[in-house]
PDB file of C-alpha atoms and ligand atoms in Angstrom:
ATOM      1  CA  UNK T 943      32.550  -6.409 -13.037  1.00 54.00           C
ATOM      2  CA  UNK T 944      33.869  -2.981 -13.536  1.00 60.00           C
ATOM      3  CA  UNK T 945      31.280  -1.521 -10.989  1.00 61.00           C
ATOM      4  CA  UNK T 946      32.157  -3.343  -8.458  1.00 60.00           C
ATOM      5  CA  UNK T 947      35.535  -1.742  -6.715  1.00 62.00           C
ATOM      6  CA  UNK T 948      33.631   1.232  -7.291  1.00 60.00           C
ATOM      7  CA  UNK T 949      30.615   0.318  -5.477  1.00 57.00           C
ATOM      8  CA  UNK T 950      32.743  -1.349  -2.920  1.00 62.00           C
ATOM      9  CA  UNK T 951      34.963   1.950  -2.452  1.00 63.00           C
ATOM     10  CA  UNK T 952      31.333   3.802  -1.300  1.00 58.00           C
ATOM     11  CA  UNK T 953      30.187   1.412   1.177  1.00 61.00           C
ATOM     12  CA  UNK T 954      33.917   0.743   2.696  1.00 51.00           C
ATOM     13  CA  UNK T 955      33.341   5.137   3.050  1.00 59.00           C
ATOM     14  CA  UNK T 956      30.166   4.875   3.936  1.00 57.00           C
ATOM     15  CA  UNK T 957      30.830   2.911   6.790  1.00 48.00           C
ATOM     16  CA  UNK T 958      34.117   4.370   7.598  1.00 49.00           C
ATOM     17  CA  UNK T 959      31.834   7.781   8.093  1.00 53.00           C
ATOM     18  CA  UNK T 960      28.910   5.908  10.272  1.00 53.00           C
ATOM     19  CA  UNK T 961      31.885   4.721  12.632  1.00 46.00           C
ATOM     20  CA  UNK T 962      33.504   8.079  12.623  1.00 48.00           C
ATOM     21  CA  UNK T 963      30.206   9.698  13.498  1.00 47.00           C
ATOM     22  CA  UNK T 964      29.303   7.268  16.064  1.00 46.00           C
ATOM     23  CA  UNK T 965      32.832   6.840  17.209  1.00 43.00           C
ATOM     24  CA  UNK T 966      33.120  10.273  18.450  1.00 46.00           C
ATOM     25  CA  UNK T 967      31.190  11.862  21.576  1.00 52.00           C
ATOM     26  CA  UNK T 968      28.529  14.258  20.466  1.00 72.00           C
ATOM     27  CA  UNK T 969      31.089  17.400  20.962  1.00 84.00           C
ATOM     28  CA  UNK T 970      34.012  16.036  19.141  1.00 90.00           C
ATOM     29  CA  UNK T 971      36.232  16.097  21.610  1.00 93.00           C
ATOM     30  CA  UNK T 972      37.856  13.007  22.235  1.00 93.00           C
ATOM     31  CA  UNK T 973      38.627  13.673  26.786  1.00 96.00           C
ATOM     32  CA  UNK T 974      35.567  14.912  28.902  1.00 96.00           C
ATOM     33  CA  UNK T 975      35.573  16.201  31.718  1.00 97.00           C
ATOM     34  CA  UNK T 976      36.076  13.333  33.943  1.00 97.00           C
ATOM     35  CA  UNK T 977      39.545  13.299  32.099  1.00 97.00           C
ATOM     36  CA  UNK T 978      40.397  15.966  33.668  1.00 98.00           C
ATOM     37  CA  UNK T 979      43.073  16.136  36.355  1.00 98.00           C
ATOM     38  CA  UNK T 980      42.131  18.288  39.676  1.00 98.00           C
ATOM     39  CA  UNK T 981      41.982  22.031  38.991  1.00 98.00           C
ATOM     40  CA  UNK T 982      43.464  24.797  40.574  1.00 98.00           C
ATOM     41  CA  UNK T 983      41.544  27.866  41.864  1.00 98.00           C
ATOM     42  CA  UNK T 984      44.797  30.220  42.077  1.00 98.00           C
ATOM     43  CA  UNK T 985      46.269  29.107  38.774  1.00 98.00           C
ATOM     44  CA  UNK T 986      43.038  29.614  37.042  1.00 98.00           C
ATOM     45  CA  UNK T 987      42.894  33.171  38.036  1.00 98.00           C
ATOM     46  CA  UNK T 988      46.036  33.756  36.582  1.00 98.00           C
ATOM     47  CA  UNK T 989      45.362  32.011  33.512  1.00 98.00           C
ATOM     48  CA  UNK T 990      41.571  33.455  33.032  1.00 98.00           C
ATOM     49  CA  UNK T 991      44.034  36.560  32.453  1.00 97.00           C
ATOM     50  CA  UNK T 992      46.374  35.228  30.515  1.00 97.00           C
ATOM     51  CA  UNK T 993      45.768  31.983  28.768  1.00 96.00           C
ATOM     52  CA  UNK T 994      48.385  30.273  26.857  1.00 95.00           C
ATOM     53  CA  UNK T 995      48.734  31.471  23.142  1.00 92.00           C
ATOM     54  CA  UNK T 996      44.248  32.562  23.200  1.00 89.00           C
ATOM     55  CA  UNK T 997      42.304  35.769  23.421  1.00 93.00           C
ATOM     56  CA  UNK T 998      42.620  36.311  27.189  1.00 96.00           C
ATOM     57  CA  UNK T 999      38.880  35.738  28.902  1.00 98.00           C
ATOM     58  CA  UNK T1000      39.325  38.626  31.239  1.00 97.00           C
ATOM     59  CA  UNK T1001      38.497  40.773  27.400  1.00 97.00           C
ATOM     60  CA  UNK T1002      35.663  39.485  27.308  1.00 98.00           C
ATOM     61  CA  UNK T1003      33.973  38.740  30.823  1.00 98.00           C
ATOM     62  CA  UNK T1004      33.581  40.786  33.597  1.00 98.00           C
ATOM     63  CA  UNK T1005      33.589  39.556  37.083  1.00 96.00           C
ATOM     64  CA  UNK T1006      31.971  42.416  38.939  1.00 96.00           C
ATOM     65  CA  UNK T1007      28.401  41.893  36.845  1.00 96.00           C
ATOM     66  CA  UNK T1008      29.134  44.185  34.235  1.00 97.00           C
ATOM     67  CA  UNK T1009      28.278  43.166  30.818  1.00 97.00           C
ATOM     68  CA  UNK T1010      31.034  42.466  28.092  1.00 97.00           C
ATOM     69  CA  UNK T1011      31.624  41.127  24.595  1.00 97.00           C
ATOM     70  CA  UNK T1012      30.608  38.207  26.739  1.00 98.00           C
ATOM     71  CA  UNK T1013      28.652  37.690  29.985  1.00 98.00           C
ATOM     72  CA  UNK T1014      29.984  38.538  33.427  1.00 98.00           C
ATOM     73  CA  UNK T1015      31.392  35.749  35.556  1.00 98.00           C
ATOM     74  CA  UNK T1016      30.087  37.441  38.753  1.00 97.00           C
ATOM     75  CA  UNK T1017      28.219  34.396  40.683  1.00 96.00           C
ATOM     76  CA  UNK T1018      28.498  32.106  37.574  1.00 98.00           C
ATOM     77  CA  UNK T1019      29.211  29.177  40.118  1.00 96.00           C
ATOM     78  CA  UNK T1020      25.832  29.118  41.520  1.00 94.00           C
ATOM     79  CA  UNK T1021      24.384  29.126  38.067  1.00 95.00           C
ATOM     80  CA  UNK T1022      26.359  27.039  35.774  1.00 97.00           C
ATOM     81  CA  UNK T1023      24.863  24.005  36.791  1.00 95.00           C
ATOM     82  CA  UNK T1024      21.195  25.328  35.586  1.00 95.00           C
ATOM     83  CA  UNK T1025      22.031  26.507  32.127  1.00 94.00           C
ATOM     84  CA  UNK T1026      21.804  23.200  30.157  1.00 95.00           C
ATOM     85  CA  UNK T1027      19.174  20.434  31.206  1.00 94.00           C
ATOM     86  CA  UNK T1028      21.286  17.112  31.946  1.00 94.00           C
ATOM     87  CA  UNK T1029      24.727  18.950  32.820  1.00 96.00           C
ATOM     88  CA  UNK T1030      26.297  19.548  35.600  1.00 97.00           C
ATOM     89  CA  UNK T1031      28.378  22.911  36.293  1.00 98.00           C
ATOM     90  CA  UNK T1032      31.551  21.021  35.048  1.00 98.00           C
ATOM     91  CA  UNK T1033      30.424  19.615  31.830  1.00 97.00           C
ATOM     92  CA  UNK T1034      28.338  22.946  30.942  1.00 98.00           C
ATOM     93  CA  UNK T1035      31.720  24.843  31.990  1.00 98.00           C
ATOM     94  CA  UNK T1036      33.690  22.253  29.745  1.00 98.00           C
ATOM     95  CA  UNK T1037      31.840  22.900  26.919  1.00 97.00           C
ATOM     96  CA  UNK T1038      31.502  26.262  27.171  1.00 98.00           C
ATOM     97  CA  UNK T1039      35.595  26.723  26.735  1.00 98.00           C
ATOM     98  CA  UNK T1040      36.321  24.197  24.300  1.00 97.00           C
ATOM     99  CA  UNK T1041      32.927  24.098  22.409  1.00 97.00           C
ATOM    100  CA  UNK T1042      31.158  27.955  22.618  1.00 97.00           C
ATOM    101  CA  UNK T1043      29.297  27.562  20.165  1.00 95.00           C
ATOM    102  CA  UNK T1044      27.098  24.496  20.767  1.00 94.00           C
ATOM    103  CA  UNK T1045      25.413  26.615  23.797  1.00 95.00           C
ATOM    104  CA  UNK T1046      24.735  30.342  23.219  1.00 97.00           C
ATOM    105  CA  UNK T1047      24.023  32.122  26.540  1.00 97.00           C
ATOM    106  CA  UNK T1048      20.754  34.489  25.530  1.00 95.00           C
ATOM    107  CA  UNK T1049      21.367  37.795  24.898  1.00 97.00           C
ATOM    108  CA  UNK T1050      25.013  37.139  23.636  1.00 97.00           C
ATOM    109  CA  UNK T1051      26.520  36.245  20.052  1.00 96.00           C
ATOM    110  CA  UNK T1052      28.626  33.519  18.874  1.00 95.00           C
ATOM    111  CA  UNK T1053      31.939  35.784  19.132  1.00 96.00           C
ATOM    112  CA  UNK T1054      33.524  33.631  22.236  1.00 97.00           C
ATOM    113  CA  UNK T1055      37.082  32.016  19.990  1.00 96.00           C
ATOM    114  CA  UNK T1056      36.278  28.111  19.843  1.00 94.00           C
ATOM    115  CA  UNK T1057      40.391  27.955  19.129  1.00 94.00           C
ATOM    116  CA  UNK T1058      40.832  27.208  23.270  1.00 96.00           C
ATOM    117  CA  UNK T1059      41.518  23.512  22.151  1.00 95.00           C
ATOM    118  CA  UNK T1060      44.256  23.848  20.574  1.00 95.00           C
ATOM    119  CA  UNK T1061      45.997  26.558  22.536  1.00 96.00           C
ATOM    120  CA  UNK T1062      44.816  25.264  26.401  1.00 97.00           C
ATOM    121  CA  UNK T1063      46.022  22.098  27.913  1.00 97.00           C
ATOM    122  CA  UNK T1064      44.016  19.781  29.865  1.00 98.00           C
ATOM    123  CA  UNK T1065      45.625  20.874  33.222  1.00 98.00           C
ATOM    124  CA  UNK T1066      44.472  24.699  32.261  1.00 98.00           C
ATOM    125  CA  UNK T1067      41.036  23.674  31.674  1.00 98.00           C
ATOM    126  CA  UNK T1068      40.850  21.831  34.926  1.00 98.00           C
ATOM    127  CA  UNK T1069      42.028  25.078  36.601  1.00 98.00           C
ATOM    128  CA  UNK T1070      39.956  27.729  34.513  1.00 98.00           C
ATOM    129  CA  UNK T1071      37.181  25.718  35.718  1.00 98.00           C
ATOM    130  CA  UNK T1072      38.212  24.849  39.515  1.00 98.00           C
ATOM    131  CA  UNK T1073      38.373  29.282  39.397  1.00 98.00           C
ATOM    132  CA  UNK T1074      34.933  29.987  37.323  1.00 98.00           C
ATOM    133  CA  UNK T1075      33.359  27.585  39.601  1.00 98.00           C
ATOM    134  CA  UNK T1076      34.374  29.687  42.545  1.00 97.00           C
ATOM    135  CA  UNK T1077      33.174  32.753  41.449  1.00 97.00           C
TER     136      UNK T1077
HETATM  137  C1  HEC L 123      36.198  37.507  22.270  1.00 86.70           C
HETATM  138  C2  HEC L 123      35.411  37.422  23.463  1.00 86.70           C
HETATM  139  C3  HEC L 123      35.532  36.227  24.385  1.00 86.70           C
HETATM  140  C4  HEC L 123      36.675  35.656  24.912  1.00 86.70           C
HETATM  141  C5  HEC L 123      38.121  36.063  24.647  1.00 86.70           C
HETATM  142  C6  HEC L 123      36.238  34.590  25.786  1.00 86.70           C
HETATM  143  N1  HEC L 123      34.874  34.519  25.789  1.00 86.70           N
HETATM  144 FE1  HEC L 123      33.733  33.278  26.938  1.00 86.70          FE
HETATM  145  N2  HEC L 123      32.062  33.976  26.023  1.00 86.70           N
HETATM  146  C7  HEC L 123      32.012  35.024  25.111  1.00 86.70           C
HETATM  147  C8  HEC L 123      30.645  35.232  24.682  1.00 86.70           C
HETATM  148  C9  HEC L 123      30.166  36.266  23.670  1.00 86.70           C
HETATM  149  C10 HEC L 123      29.863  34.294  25.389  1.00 86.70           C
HETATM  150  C11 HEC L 123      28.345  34.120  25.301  1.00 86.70           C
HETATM  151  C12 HEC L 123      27.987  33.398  24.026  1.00 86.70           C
HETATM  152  C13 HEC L 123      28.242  31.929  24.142  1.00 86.70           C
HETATM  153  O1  HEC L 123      27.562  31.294  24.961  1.00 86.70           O
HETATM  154  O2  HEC L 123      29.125  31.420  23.436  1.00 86.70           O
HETATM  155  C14 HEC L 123      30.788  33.523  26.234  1.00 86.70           C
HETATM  156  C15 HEC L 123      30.405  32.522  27.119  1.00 86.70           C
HETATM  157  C16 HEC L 123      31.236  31.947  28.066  1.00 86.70           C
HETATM  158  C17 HEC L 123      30.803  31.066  29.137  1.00 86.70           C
HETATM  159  C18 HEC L 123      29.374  30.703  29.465  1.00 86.70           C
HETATM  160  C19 HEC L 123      28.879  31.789  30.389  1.00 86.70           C
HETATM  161  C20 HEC L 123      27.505  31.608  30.963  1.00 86.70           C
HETATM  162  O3  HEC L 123      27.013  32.570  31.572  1.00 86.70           O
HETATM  163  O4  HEC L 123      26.911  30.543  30.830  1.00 86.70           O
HETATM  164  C21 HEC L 123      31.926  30.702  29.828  1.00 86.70           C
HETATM  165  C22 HEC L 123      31.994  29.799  31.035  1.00 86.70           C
HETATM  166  C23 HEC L 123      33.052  31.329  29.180  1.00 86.70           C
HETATM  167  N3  HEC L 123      32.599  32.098  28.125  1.00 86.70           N
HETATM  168  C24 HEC L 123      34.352  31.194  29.601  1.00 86.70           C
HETATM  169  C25 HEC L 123      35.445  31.754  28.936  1.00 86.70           C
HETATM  170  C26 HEC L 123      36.823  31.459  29.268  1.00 86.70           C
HETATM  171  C27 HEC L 123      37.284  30.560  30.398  1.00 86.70           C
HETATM  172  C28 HEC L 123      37.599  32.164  28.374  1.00 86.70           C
HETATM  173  C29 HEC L 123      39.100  32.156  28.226  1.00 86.70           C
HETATM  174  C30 HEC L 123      39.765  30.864  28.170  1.00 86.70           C
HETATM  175  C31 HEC L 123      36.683  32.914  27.518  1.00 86.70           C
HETATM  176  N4  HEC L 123      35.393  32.629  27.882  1.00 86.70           N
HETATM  177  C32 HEC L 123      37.097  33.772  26.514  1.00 86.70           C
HETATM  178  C33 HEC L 123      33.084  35.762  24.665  1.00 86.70           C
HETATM  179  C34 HEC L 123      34.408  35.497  24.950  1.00 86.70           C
END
């Protein structure tokens, strides 16, 4: 009888992992972007230079078309919605703030910081996108 807390103590893990991995949405994250409250273009601006406590994105991304660490933001609201089949500017824009890494744009590494969870709040991701979507 000796084997059997053991045994028990796998499958109660087992299944505590299954739920965890089919608890969570494919990203991690546990908001989307439909939790998001209404953005705002002006305040994104500001905070596209300054983000709270991150690298600050103007470092990296251009919005005149010049090339960067990362790519330029120059008419990225007419083509966000086309870079990943089956989402729409907002969720590609969502997950390209909070989860770089799960897209890489061609041509570009995996240097964007995927630390913009911790350091942006909901409100600031509404508004960084509101502005990227504008541009
Ligand atoms: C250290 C450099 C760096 C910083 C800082 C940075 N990014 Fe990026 N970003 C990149 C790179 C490199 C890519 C392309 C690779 C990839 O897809 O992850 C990228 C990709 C993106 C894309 C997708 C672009 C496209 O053409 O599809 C968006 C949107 C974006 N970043 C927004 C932001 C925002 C908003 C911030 C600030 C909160 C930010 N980035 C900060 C380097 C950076």
């Amino acid at each position: 009888m000796r084997a059997f807390p053991l045994l028990s103590r796998i499958s109660l893990s087992a299944l505590l992992l299954a739920g965890l991995l089919t608890g969570c949405a494919q990203n991690g994250l546990d908001f989307s972007v439909s939790d998001l409250p209404p953005g705002d273009p002006a305040r994104g601006a500001e905070l596209f230079a300054e983000p709270p406590g991150g690298a600050p994105c103007a470092h990296c991304h251009s919005l005149d078309g010049e090339r960067g660490v990362g790519p330029s933001l120059a008419g990225y609201g007419e083509r966000a919605a086309r870079e990943v089949g089956g989402q729409n500017a907002e969720e590609y824009t969502f997950e390209a703030i909070l989860r770089p890494s799960k897209h890489i744009v061609r041509g570009y590494s995996n240097t964007m910081p995927d630390s913009y969870e911790d350091t942006l709040t909901r409100q600031n991701i509404a508004d960084l996108i509101a502005y990227l979507l504008s541009q």
